[in-house]
Coordinates of C-alpha atoms and ligand atoms in Angstrom, one line a residue:
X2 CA 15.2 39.3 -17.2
X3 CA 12.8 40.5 -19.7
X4 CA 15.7 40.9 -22.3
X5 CA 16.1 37.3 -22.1
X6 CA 12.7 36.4 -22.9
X7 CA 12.5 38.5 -26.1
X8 CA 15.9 36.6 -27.0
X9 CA 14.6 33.9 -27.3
X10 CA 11.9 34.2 -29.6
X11 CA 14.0 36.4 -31.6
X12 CA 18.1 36.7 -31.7
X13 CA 20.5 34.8 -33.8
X14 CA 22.0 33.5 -30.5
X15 CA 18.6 32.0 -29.6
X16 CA 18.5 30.8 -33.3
X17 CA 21.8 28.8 -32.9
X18 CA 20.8 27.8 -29.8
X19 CA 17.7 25.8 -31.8
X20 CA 15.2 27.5 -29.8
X21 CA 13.2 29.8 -32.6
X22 CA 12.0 26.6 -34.2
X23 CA 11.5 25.5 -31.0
X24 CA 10.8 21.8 -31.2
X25 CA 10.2 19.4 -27.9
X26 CA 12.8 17.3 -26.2
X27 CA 11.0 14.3 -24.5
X28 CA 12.7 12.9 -21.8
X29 CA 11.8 9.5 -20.3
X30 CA 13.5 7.7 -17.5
X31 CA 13.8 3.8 -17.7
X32 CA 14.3 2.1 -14.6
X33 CA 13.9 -1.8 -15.8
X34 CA 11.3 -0.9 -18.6
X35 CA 12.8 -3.2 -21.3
X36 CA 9.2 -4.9 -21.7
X37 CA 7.2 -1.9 -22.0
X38 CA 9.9 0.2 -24.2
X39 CA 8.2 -0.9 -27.4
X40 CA 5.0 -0.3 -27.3
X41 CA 5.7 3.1 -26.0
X42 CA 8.4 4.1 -28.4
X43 CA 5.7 3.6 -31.2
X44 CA 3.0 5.7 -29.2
X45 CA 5.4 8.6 -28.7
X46 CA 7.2 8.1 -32.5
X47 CA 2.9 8.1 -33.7
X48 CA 3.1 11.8 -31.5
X49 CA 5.9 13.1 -33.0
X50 CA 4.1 12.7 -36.4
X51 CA 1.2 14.2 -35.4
X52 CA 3.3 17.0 -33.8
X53 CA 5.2 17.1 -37.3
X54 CA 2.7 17.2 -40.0
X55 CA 0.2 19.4 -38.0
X56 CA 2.4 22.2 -36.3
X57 CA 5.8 21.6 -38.0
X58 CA 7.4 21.2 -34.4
X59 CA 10.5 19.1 -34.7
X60 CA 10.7 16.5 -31.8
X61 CA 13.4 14.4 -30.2
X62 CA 13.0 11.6 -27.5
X63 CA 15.7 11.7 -24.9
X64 CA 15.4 8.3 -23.0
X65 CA 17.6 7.8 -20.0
X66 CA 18.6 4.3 -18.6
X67 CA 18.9 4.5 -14.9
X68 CA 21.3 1.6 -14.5
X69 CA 18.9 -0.8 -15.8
X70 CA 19.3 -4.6 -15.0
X71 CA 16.9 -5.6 -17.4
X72 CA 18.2 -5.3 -20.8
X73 CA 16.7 -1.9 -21.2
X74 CA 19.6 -0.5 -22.7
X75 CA 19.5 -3.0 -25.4
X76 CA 15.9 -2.9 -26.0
X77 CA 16.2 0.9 -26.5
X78 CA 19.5 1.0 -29.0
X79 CA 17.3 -1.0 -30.8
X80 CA 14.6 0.9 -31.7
X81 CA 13.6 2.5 -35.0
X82 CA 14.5 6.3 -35.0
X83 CA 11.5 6.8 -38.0
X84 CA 11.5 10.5 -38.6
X85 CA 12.3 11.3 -34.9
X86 CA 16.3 11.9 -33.6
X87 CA 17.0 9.1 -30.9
X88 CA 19.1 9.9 -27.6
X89 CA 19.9 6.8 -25.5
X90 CA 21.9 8.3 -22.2
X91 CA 23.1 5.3 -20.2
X92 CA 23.7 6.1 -16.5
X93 CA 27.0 4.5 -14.8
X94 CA 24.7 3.3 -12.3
X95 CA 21.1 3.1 -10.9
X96 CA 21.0 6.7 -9.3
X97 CA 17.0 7.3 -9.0
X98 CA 14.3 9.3 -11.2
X99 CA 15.1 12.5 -10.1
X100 CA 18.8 12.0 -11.4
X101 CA 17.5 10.3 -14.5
X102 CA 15.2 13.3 -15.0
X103 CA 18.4 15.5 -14.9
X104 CA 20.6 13.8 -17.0
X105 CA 17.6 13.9 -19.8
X106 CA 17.3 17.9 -19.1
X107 CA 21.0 18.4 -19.3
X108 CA 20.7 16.6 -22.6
X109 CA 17.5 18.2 -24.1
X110 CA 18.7 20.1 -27.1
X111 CA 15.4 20.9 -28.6
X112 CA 14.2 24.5 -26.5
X113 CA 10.9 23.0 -25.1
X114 CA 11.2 19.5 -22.6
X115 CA 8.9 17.0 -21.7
X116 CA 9.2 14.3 -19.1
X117 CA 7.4 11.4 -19.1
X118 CA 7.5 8.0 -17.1
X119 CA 8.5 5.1 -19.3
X120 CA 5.8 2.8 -17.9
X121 CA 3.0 3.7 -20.0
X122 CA 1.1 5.1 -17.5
X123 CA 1.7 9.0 -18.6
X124 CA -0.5 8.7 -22.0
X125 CA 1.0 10.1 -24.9
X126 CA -2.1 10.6 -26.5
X127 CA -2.0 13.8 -24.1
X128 CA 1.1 15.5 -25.3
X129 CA -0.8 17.3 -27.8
X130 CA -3.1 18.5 -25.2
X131 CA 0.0 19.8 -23.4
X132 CA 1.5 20.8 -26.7
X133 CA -1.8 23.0 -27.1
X134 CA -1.5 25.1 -23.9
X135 CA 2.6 25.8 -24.4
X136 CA 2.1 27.1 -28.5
X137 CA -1.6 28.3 -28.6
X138 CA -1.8 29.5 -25.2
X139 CA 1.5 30.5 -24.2
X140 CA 1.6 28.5 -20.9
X141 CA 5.4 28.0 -19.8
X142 CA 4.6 25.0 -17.5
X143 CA 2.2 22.9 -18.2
X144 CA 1.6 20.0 -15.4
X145 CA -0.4 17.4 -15.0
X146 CA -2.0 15.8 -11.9
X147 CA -4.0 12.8 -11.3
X148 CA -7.7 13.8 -11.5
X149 CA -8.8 12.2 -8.6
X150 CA -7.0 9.1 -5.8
X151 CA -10.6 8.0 -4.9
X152 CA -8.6 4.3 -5.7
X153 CA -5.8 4.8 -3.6
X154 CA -5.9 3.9 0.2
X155 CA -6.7 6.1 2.9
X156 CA -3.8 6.0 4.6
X157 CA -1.8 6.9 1.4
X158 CA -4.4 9.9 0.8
X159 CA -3.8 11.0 4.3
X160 CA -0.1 11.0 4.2
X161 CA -0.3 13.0 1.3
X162 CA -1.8 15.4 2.1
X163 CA -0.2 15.7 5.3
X164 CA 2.7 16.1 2.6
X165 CA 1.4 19.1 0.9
X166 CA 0.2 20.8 3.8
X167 CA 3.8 20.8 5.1
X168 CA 5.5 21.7 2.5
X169 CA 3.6 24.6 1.4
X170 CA 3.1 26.0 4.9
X171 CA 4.4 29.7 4.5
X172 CA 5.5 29.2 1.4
X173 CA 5.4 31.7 -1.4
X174 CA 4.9 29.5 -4.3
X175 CA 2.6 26.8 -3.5
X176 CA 3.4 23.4 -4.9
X177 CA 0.2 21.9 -6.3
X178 CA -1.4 18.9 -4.7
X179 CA -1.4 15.8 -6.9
X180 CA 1.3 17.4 -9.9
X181 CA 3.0 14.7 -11.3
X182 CA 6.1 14.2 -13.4
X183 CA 4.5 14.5 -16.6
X184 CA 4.9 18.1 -17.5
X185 CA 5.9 20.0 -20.3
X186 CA 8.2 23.0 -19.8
X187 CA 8.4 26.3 -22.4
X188 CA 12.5 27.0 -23.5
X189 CA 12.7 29.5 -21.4
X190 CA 11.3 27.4 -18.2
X191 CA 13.5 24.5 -19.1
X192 CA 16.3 27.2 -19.3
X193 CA 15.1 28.6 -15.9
X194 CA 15.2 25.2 -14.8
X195 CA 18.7 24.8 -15.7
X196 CA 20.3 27.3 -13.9
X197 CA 19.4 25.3 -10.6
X198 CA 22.6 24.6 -9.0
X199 CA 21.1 22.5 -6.5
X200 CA 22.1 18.5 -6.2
X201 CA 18.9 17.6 -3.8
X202 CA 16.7 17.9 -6.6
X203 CA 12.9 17.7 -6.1
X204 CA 11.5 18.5 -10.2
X205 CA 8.2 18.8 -9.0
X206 CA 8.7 21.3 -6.5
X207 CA 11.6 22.8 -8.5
X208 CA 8.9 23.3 -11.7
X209 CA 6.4 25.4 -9.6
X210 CA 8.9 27.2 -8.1
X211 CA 10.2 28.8 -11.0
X212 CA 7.5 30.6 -11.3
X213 CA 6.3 31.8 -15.6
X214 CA 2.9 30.8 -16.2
X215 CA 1.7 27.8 -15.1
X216 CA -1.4 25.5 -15.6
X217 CA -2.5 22.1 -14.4
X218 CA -3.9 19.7 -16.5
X219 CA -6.4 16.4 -15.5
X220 CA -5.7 13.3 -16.5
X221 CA -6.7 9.6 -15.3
X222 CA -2.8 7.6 -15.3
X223 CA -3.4 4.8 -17.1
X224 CA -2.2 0.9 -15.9
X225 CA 1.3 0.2 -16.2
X226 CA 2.2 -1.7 -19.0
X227 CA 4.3 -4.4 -17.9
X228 CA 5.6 -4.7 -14.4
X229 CA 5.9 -3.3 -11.1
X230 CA 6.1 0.1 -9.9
X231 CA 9.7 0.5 -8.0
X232 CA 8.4 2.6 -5.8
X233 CA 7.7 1.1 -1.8
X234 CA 6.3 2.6 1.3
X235 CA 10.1 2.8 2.2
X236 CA 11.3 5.0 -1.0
X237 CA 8.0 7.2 -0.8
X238 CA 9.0 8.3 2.6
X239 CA 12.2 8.5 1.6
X240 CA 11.2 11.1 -1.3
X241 CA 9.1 13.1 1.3
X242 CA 11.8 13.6 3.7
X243 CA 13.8 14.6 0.5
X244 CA 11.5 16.5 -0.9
X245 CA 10.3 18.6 2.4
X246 CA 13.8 19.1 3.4
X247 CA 14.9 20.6 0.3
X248 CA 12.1 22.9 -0.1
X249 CA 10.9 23.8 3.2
X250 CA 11.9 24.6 6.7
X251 CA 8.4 23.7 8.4
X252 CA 10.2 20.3 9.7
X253 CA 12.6 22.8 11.8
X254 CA 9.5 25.4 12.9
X255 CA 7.4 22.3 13.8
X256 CA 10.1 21.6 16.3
X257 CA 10.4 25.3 17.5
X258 CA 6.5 25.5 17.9
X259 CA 6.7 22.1 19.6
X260 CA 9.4 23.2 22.2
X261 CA 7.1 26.5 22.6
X262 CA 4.3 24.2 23.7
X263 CA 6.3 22.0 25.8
X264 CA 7.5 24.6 28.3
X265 CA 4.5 26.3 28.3
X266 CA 3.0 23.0 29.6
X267 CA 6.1 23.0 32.2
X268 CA 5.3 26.2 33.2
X269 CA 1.8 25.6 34.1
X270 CA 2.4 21.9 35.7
X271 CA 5.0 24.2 38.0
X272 CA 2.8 26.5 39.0
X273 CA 0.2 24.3 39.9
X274 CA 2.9 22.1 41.7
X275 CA 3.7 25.2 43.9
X276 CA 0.1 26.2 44.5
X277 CA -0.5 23.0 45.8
X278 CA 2.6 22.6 48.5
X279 CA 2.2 26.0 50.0
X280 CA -1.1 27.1 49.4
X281 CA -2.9 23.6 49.7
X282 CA -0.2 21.9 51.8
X283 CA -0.7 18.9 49.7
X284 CA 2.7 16.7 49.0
X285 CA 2.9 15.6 45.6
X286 CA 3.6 12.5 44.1
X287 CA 6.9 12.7 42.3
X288 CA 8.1 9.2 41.0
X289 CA 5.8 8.7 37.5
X290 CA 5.4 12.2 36.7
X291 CA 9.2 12.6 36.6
X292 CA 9.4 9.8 35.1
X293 CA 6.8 11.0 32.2
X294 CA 8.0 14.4 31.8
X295 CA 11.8 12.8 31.6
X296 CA 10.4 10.2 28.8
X297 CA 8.6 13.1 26.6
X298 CA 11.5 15.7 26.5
X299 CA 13.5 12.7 25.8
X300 CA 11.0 11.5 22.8
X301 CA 11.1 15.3 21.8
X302 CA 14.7 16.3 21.7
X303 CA 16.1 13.1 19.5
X304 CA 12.8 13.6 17.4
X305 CA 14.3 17.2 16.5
X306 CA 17.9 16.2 16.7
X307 CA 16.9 14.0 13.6
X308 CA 15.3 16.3 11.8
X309 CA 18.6 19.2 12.3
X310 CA 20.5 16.1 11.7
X311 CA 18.5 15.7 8.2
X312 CA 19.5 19.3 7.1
X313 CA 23.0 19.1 8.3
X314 CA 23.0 15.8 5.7
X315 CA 21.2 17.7 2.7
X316 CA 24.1 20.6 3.4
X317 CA 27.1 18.3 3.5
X318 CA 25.6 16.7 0.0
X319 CA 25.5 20.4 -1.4
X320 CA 28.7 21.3 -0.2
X321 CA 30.5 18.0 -1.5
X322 CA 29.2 19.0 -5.1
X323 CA 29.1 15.5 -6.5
X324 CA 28.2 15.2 -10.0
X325 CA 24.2 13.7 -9.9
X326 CA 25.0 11.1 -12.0
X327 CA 27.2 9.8 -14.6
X328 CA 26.9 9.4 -18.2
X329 CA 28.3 5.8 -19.4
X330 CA 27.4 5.5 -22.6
X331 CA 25.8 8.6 -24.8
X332 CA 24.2 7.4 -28.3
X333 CA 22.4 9.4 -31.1
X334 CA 20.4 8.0 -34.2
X335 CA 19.3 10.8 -36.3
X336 CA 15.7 10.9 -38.0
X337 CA 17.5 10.9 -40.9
X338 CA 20.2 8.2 -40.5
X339 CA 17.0 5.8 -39.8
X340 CA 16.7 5.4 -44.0
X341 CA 20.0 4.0 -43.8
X342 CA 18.9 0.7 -42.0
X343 CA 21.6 -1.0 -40.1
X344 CA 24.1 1.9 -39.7
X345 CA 25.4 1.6 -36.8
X346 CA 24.2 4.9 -34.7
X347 CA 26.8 7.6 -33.1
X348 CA 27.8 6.1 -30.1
X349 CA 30.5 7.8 -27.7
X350 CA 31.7 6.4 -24.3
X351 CA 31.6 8.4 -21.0
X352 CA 31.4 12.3 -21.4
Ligands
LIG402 N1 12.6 5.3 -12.7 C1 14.0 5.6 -12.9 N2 14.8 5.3 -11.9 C2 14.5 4.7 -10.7 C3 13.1 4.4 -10.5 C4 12.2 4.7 -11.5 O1 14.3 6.1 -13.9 O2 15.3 4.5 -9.9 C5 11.7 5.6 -13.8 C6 10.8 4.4 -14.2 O3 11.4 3.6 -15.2 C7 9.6 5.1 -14.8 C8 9.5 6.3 -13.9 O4 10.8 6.5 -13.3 O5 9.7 5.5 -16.1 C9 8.4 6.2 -12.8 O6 8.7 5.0 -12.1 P1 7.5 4.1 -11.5 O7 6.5 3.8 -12.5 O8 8.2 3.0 -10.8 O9 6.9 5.1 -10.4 P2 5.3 5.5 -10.2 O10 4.7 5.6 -11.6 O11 4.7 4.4 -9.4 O12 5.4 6.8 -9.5
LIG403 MG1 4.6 4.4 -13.0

């Protein structure tokens, strides 16, 4: 809706809505990230000044703790708010990133949202960068991808790009190879964002599929900080098969094109079979080619019975309409209640 655009920038709505000073809501997800919290809280709060003094953009750092085991939650109610308004959302459980990344959007209250990885290894040196191409440019989405996997395994290249092709086959928005989670999103894309109903979520795909203007930015991930990454070869897949089934129905016109191939292939074999008993009078040996065909269209239907059966699982998630996670523990410091050291910070119990 055009009107809504021009809202934004403009109305009294939009102005109560904090979105004509638009400042930037930076989310980050911590999954076990109590040693690495630190160091990154002073990188982003160094940021935020730099955001402050040079474009007067107010900015607020939304951290979510995914069910931490490691004292994250702690670590992070501890840390100085300096100028900058604190959110610590506390998940009820470990319920993954992409949850994580929800409950920090849901939360967002500044107009313009950024997600980051807690880990250290989106650099917040970049944010400005990003900043740059949302306020001087006008970009909605700006996204980020690794500049190049030259480091990563083969095998890992391969399956991603087997990834990407699949997705994006037929597709009218492509998905951009490489795009990571480090992206900044305009009000109104974060708005758009919103308004996704959808439980399965997939932000990567999600964020190019909303469409607004749209620009990818370079950048070399640095180390992680401290510890492991939590992702395995296990949850990777995992988040392919999430992320192809929620986006694309390739899985399910790979099978069709498959079956197409397969009887074609039966067709043929039975021709020649009948060619060769009446034209050539030649008996042909049954046993291991039964046995073959009955093994591949064996193979072939459970293959595709899985992948239906994946779809019919994504529907019956959509239709139960579970909440994507819950909030235990919501607090706020204010910039300004930091001068008063040792107050305790607005803290409320499940929402
Ligand atoms: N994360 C999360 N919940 C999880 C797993 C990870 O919130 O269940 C967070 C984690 O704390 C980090 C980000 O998601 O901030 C990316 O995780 P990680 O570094 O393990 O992934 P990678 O960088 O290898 O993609
Ligand atoms: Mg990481």
């Amino acid at each position: 809706m055009a009107a809504d655009a021009t809202s934004l920038l403009g109305s009294a709505a939009a102005r109560s809505r904090g979105w004509v000073d638009a400042g930037l809501s930076i989310v980050v997800p911590l999954f076990n990230e109590a040693t690495n919290l630190t160091a990154l809280h002073a990188r982003i709060l160094e940021v935020a000044r730099a955001l402050k003094t040079g474009r007067a953009l107010a900015t607020e750092v939304v951290y979510v703790d995914d069910g931490s085991r490691d004292g994250t939650l702690a670590a992070a109610l501890k840390l100085p708010a300096d100028g900058l308004d604190i959110q610590i959302i506390s998940l009820s459980r470990n319920f993954g990133k992409e949850a994580a990344l929800l409950a920090g959007l849901d939360h967002a209250r500044l107009g313009a949202v950024l997600f980051m990885d807690g880990d250290g290894q989106h650099p917040p040196a970049l944010v400005e960068k990003l900043v740059a191409y949302w306020l001087d440019d006008g970009y909605d989405v700006v996204y980020t991808a690794k500049a190049h996997r030259a480091s990563e395994p083969w095998l890992r290249r391969f399956g991603v790009k087997t990834f990407y092709a699949l997705i994006n086959w037929g597709a009218r928005q492509r998905i951009p190879a490489d795009a990571g989670d480090f992206r900044l999103l305009s009000p109104r894309a974060a708005a758009a964002l919103k308004q996704l109903p959808e439980r399965n979520r997939f932000f990567k795909g999600l964020a190019s599929w909303i469409g607004f203007r749209q620009i990818r930015v370079d950048y070399e991930p640095a180390e992680r900080i401290h510890g492991r990454t939590s992702w395995n070869l296990y949850s990777l897949i995992g988040l392919s098969i999430e992320g192809l089934t929620s986006f694309s129905v390739a899985p399910l016109r790979l099978a069709s094109l498959l079956g197409l191939l397969l009887a074609a292939a039966a067709f043929i074999f039975g021709v020649q079979i009948l060619i060769e008993t009446f034209v050539f009078g030649e008996s042909v040996p049954g046993y291991p080619s039964v046995v073959v065909g009955l093994m591949v269209l064996g193979g072939v239907q459970l293959i595709m019975i899985g992948i239906m059966g994946e779809y019919i699982g994504k529907i019956l998630s959509e239709i139960k309409a579970r909440p994507v996670y819950f909030v235990a523990e919501h607090t706020l410091k204010t910039a300004e209640s930091a001068g008063a050291a040792g107050d305790p910070p607005a803290r409320s119990a499940a929402e």
